[in-house]
PDB file of C-alpha atoms in Angstrom:
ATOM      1  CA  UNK A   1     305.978  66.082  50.631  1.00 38.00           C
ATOM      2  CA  UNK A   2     304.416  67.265  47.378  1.00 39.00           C
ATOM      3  CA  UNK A   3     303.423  70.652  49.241  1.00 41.00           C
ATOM      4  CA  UNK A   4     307.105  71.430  50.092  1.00 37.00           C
ATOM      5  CA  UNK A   5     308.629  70.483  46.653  1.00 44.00           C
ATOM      6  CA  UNK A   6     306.386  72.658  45.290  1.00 45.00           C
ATOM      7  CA  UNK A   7     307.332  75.447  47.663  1.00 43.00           C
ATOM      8  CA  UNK A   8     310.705  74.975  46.771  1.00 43.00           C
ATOM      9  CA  UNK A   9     309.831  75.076  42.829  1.00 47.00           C
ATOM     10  CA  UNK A  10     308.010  78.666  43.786  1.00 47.00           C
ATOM     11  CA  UNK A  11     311.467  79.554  45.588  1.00 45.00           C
ATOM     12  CA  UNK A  12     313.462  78.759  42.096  1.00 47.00           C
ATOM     13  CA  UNK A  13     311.230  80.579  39.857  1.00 44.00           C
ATOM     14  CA  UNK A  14     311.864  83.536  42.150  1.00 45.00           C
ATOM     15  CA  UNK A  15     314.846  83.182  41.779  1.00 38.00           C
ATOM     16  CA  UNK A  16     315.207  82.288  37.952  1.00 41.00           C
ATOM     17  CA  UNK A  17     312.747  84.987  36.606  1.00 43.00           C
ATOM     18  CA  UNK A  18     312.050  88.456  38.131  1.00 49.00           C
ATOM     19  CA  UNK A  19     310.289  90.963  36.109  1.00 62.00           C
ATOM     20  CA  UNK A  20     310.502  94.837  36.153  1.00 71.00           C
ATOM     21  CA  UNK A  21     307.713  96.676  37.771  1.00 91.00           C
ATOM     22  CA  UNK A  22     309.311 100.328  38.116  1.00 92.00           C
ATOM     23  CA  UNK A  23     307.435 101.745  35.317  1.00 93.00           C
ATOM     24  CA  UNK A  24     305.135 105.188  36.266  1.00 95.00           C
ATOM     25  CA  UNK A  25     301.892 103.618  37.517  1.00 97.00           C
ATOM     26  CA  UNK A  26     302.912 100.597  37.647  1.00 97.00           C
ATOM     27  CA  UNK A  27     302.285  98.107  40.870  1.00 98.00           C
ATOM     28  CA  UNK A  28     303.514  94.604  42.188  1.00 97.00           C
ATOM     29  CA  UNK A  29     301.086  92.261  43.442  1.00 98.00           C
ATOM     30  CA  UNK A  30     301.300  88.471  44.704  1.00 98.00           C
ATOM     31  CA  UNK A  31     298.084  86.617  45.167  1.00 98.00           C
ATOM     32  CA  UNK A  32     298.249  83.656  47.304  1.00 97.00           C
ATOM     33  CA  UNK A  33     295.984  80.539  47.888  1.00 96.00           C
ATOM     34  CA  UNK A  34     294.746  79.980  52.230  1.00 93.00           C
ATOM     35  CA  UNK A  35     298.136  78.571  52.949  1.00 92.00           C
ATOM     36  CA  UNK A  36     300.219  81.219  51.888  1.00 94.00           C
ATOM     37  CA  UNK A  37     301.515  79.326  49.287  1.00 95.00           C
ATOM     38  CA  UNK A  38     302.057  81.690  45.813  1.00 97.00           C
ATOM     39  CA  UNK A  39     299.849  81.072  43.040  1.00 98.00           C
ATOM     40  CA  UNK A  40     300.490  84.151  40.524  1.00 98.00           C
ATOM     41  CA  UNK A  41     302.229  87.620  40.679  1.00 97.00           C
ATOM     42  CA  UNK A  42     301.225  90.697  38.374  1.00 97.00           C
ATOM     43  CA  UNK A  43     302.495  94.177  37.845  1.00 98.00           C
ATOM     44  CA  UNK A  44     299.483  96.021  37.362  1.00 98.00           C
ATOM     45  CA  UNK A  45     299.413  99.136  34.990  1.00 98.00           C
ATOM     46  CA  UNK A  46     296.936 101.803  37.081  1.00 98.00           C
ATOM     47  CA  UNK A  47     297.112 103.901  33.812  1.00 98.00           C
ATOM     48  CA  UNK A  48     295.226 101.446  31.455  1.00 98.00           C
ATOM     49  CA  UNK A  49     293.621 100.191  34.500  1.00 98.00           C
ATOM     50  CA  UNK A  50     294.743  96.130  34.093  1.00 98.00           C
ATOM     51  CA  UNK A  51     297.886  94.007  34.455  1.00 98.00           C
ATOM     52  CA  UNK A  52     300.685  94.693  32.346  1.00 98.00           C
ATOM     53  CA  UNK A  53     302.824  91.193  33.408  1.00 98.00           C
ATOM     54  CA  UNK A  54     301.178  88.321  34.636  1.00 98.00           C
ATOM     55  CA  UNK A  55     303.660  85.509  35.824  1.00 97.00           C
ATOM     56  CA  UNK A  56     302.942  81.708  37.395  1.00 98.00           C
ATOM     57  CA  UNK A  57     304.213  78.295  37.252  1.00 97.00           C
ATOM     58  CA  UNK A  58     302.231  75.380  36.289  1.00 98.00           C
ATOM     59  CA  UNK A  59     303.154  72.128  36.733  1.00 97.00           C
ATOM     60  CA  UNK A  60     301.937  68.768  35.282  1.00 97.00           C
ATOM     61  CA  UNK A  61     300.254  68.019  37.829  1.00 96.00           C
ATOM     62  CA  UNK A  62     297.885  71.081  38.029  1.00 96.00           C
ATOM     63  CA  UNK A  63     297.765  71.095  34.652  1.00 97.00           C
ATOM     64  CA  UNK A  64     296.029  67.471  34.491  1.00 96.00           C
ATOM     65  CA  UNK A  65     294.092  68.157  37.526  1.00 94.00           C
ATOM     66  CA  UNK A  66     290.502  67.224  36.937  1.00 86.00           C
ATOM     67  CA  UNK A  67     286.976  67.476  38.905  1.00 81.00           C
ATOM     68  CA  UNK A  68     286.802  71.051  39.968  1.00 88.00           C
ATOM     69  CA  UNK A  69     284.059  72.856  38.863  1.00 89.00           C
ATOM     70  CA  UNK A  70     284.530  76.482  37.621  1.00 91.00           C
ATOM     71  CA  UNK A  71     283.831  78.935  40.121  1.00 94.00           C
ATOM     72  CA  UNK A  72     280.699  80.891  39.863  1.00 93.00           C
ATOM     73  CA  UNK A  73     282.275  84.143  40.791  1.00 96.00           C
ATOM     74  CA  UNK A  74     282.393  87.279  40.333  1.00 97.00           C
ATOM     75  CA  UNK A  75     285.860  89.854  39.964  1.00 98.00           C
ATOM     76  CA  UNK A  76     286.728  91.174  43.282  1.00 98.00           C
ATOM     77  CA  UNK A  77     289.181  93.829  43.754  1.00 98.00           C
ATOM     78  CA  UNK A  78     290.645  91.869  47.217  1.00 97.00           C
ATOM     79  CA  UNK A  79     291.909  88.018  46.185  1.00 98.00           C
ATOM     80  CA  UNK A  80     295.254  89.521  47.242  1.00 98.00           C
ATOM     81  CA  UNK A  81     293.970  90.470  50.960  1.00 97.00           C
ATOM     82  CA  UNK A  82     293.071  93.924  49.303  1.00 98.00           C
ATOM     83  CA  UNK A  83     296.792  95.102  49.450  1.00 98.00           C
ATOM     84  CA  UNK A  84     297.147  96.077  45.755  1.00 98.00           C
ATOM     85  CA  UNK A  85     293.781  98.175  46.275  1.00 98.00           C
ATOM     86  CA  UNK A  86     295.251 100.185  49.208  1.00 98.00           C
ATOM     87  CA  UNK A  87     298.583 100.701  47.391  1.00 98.00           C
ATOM     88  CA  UNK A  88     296.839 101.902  44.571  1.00 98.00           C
ATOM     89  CA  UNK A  89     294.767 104.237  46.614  1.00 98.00           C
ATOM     90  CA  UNK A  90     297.546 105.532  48.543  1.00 98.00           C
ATOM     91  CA  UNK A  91     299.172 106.769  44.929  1.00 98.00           C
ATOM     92  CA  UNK A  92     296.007 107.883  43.811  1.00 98.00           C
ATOM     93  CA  UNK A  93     294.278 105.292  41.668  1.00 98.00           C
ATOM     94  CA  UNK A  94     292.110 102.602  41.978  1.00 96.00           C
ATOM     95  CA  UNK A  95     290.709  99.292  40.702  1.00 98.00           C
ATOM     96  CA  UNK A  96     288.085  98.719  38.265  1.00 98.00           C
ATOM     97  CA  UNK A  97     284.888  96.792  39.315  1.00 98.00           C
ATOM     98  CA  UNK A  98     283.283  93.264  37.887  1.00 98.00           C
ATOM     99  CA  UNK A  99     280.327  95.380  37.069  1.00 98.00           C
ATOM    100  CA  UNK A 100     282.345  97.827  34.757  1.00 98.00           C
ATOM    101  CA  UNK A 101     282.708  95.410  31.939  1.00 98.00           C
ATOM    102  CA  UNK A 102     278.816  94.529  31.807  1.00 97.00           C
ATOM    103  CA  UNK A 103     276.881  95.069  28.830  1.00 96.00           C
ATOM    104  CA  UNK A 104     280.454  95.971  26.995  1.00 97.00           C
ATOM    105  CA  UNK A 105     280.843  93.493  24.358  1.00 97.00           C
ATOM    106  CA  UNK A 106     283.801  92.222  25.664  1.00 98.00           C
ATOM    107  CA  UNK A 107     284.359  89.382  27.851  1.00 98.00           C
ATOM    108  CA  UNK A 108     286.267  89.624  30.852  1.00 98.00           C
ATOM    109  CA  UNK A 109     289.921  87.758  30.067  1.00 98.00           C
ATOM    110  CA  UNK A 110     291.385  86.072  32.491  1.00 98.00           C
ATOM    111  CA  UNK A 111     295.234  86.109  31.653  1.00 98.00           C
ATOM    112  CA  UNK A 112     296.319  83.950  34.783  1.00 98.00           C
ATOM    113  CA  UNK A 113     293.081  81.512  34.061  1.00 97.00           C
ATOM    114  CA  UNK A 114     291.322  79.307  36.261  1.00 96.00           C
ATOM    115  CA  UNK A 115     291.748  75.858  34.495  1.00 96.00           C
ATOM    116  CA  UNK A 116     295.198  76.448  35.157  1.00 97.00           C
ATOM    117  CA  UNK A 117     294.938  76.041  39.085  1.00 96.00           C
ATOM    118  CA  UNK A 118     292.237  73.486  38.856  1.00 92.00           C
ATOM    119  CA  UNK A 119     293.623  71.520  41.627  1.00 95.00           C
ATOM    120  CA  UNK A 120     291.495  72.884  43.876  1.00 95.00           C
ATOM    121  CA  UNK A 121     288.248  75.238  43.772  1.00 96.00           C
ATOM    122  CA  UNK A 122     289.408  77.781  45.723  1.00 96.00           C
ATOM    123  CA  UNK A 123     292.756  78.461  44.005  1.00 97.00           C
ATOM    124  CA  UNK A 124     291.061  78.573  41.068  1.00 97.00           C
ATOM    125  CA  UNK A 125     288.959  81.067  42.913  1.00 97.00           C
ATOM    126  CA  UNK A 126     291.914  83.182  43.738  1.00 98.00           C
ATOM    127  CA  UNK A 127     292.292  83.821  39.417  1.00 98.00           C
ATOM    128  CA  UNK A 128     288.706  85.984  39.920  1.00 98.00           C
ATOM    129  CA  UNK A 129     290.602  88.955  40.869  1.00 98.00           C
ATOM    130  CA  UNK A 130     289.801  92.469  38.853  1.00 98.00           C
ATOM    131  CA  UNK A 131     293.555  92.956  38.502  1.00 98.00           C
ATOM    132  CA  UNK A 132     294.235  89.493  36.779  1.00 98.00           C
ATOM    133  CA  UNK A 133     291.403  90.610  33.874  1.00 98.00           C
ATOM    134  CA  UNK A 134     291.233  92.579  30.290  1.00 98.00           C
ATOM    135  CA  UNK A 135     288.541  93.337  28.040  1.00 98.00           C
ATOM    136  CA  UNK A 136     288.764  90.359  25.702  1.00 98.00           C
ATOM    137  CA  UNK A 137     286.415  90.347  22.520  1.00 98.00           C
ATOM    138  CA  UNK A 138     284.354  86.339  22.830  1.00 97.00           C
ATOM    139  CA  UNK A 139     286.561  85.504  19.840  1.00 97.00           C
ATOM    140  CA  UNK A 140     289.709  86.121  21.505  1.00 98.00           C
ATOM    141  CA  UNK A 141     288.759  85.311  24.827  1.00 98.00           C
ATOM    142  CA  UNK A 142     286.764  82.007  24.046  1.00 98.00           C
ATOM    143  CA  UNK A 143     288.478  80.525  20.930  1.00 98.00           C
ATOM    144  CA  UNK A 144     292.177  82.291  20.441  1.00 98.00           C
ATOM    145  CA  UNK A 145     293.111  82.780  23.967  1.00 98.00           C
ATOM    146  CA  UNK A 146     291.757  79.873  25.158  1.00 98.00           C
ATOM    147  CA  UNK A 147     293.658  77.717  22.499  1.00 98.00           C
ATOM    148  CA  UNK A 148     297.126  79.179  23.760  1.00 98.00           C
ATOM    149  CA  UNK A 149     295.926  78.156  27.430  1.00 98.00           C
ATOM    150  CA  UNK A 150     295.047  74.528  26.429  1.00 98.00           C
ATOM    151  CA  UNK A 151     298.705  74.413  24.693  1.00 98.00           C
ATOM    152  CA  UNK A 152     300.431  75.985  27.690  1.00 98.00           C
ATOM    153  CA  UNK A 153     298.702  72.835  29.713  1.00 98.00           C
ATOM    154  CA  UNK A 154     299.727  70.489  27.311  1.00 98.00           C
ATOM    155  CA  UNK A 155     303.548  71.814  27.160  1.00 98.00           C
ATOM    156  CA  UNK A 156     303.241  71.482  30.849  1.00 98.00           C
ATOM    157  CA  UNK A 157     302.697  67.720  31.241  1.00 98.00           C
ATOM    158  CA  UNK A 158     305.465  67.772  28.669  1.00 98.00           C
ATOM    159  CA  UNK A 159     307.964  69.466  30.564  1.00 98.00           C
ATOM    160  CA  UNK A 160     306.820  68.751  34.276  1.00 98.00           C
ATOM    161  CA  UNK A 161     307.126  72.257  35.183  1.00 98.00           C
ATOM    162  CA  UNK A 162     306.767  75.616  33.195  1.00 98.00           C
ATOM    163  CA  UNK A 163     306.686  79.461  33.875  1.00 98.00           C
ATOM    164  CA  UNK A 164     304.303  81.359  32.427  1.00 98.00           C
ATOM    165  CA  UNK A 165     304.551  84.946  31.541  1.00 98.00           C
ATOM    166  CA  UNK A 166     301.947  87.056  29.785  1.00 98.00           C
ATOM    167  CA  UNK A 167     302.414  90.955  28.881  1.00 98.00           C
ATOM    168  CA  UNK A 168     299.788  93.462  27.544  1.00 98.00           C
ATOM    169  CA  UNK A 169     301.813  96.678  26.572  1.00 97.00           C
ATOM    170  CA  UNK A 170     299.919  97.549  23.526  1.00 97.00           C
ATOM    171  CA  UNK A 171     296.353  99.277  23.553  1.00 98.00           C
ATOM    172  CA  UNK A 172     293.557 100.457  20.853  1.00 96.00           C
ATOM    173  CA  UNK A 173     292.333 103.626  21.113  1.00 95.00           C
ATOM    174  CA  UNK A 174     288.747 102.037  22.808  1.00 96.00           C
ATOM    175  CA  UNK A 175     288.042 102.056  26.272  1.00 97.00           C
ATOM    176  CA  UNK A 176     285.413 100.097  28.636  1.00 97.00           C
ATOM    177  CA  UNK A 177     284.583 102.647  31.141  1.00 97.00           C
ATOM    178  CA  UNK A 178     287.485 103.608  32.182  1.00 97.00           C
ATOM    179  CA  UNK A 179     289.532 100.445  31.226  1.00 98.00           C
ATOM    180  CA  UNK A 180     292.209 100.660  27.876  1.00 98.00           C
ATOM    181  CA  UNK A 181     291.230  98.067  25.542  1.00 98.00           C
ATOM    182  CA  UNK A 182     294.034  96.161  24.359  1.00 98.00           C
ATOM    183  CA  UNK A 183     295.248  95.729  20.862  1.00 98.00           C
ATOM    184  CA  UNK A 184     296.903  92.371  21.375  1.00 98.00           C
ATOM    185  CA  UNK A 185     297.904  90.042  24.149  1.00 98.00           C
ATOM    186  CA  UNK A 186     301.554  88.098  24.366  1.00 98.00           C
ATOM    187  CA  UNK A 187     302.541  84.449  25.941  1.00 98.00           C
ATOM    188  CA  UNK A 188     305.632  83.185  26.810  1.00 98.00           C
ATOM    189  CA  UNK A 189     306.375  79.925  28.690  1.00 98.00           C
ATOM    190  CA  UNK A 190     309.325  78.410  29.618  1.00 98.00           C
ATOM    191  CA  UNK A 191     311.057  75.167  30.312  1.00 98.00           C
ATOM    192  CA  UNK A 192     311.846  76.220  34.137  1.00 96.00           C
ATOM    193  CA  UNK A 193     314.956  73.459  34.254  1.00 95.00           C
ATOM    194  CA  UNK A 194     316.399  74.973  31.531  1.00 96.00           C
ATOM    195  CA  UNK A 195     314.621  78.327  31.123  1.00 95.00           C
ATOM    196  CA  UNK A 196     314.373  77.869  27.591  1.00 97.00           C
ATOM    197  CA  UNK A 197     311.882  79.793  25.453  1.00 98.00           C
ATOM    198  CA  UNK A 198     309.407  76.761  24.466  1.00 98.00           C
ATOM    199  CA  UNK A 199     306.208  78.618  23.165  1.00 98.00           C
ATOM    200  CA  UNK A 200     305.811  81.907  22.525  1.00 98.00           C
ATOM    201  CA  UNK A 201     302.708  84.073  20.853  1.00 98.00           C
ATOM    202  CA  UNK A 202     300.627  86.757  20.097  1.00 98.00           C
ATOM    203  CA  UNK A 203     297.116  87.640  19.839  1.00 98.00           C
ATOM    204  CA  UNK A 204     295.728  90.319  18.215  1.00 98.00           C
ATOM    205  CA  UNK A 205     291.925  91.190  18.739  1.00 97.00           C
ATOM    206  CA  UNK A 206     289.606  94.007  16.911  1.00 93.00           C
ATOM    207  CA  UNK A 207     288.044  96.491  18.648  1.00 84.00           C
ATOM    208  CA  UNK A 208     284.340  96.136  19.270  1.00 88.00           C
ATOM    209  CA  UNK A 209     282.045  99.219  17.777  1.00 80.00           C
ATOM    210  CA  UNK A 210     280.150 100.547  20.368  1.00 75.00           C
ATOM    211  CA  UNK A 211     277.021 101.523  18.261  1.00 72.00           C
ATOM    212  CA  UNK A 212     276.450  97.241  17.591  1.00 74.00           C
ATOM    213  CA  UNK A 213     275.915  96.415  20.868  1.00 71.00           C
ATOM    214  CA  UNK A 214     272.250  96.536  22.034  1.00 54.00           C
ATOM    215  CA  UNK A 215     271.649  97.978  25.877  1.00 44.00           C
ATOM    216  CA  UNK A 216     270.063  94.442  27.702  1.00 38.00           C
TER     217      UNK A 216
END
């Protein structure tokens, strides 16, 4: 029963929120969890090589779910069934690779984040995907960021159910490989009975200089 009223919850935030994806370079993706059940959508920007909108719901009970370890993974360019890959070779681009961020200085930022689908290990497996990932300096990614995901869980026990939209739209002039670093990352989440505008925020991270980091 809980399976199918979550469904339908998926079906309403369909139908509640739909973002634009019609932008040059710009690509739809839906990754989904071994019974085709929807865990997070993206429009990913080919040009800056990362996602430009990230969207999910959470809901209290995911949010409090406890117990599952944090995958030892790496990012693979095929948690969606590798459709976003051949779509973005067929327009003549392509993913970037887990080992393209090594040695960088910057972490690799989940936006849709594991601890969010902690209900089970291998949706939070499904979050390990290349095109659900920016360069994020260990500041951002490990104290900021993370502080706006532990309030987006706590405003979801709150509100039973909440959407979750990120955007990156802004970029420094630094690049990892051949990845745009960007300049700051935005959160919004929403009441999804109401769709009212609960929490809403910005981070802004400094760009790592290249000549500090040391080749391991």
């Amino acid at each position: 029963m809980i399976k199918y009223c979550f469904f339908f919850l998926l079906l309403l935030y369909r139908a509640i929120f739909v973002f634009g994806c019609d932008l040059p370079g710009h690509f739809k993706f839906d990754v989904m969890n071994n019974e085709e059940i929807l865990l997070y959508s993206g429009c990913y920007d080919a040009i800056n090589k990362g996602p430009h909108i990230i969207e999910y719901i959470l809901t209290k009970e995911r949010a409090e779910a406890k117990g599952t370890r944090r995958p030892s993974a790496r990012f693979t360019q095929n948690r969606d069934g590798g459709v976003l890959q051949e779509l973005l070779i067929e327009n003549g681009y392509s993913l970037p690779m887990h080992r393209d961020f090594t040695n960088s200085g910057y972490d690799r930022g989940h936006m849709a984040p594991n601890a969010d689908f902690n209900d089970t290990y291998e949706n939070a497996l499904m979050t390990f995907f290349i095109a659900n990932v920016w360069p994020q300096t260990p500041e951002v990614n490990r104290v900021e960021w993370l502080e706006t995901e532990n309030e987006t869980r706590r405003l979801a026990v709150e509100y039973l159910v909440v959407k979750v939209i990120i955007i990156v739209d802004e970029f420094s002039e630094n690049k990892v490989k051949e990845i745009q670093v960007p300049l700051c990352f935005k959160k919004m989440v929403y009441d999804i009975s109401s769709n009212e505008l609960i929490y809403e925020i910005i981070i802004y991270q400094d760009a790592i200089d290249p000549a500090s980091l040391t080749t391991k």
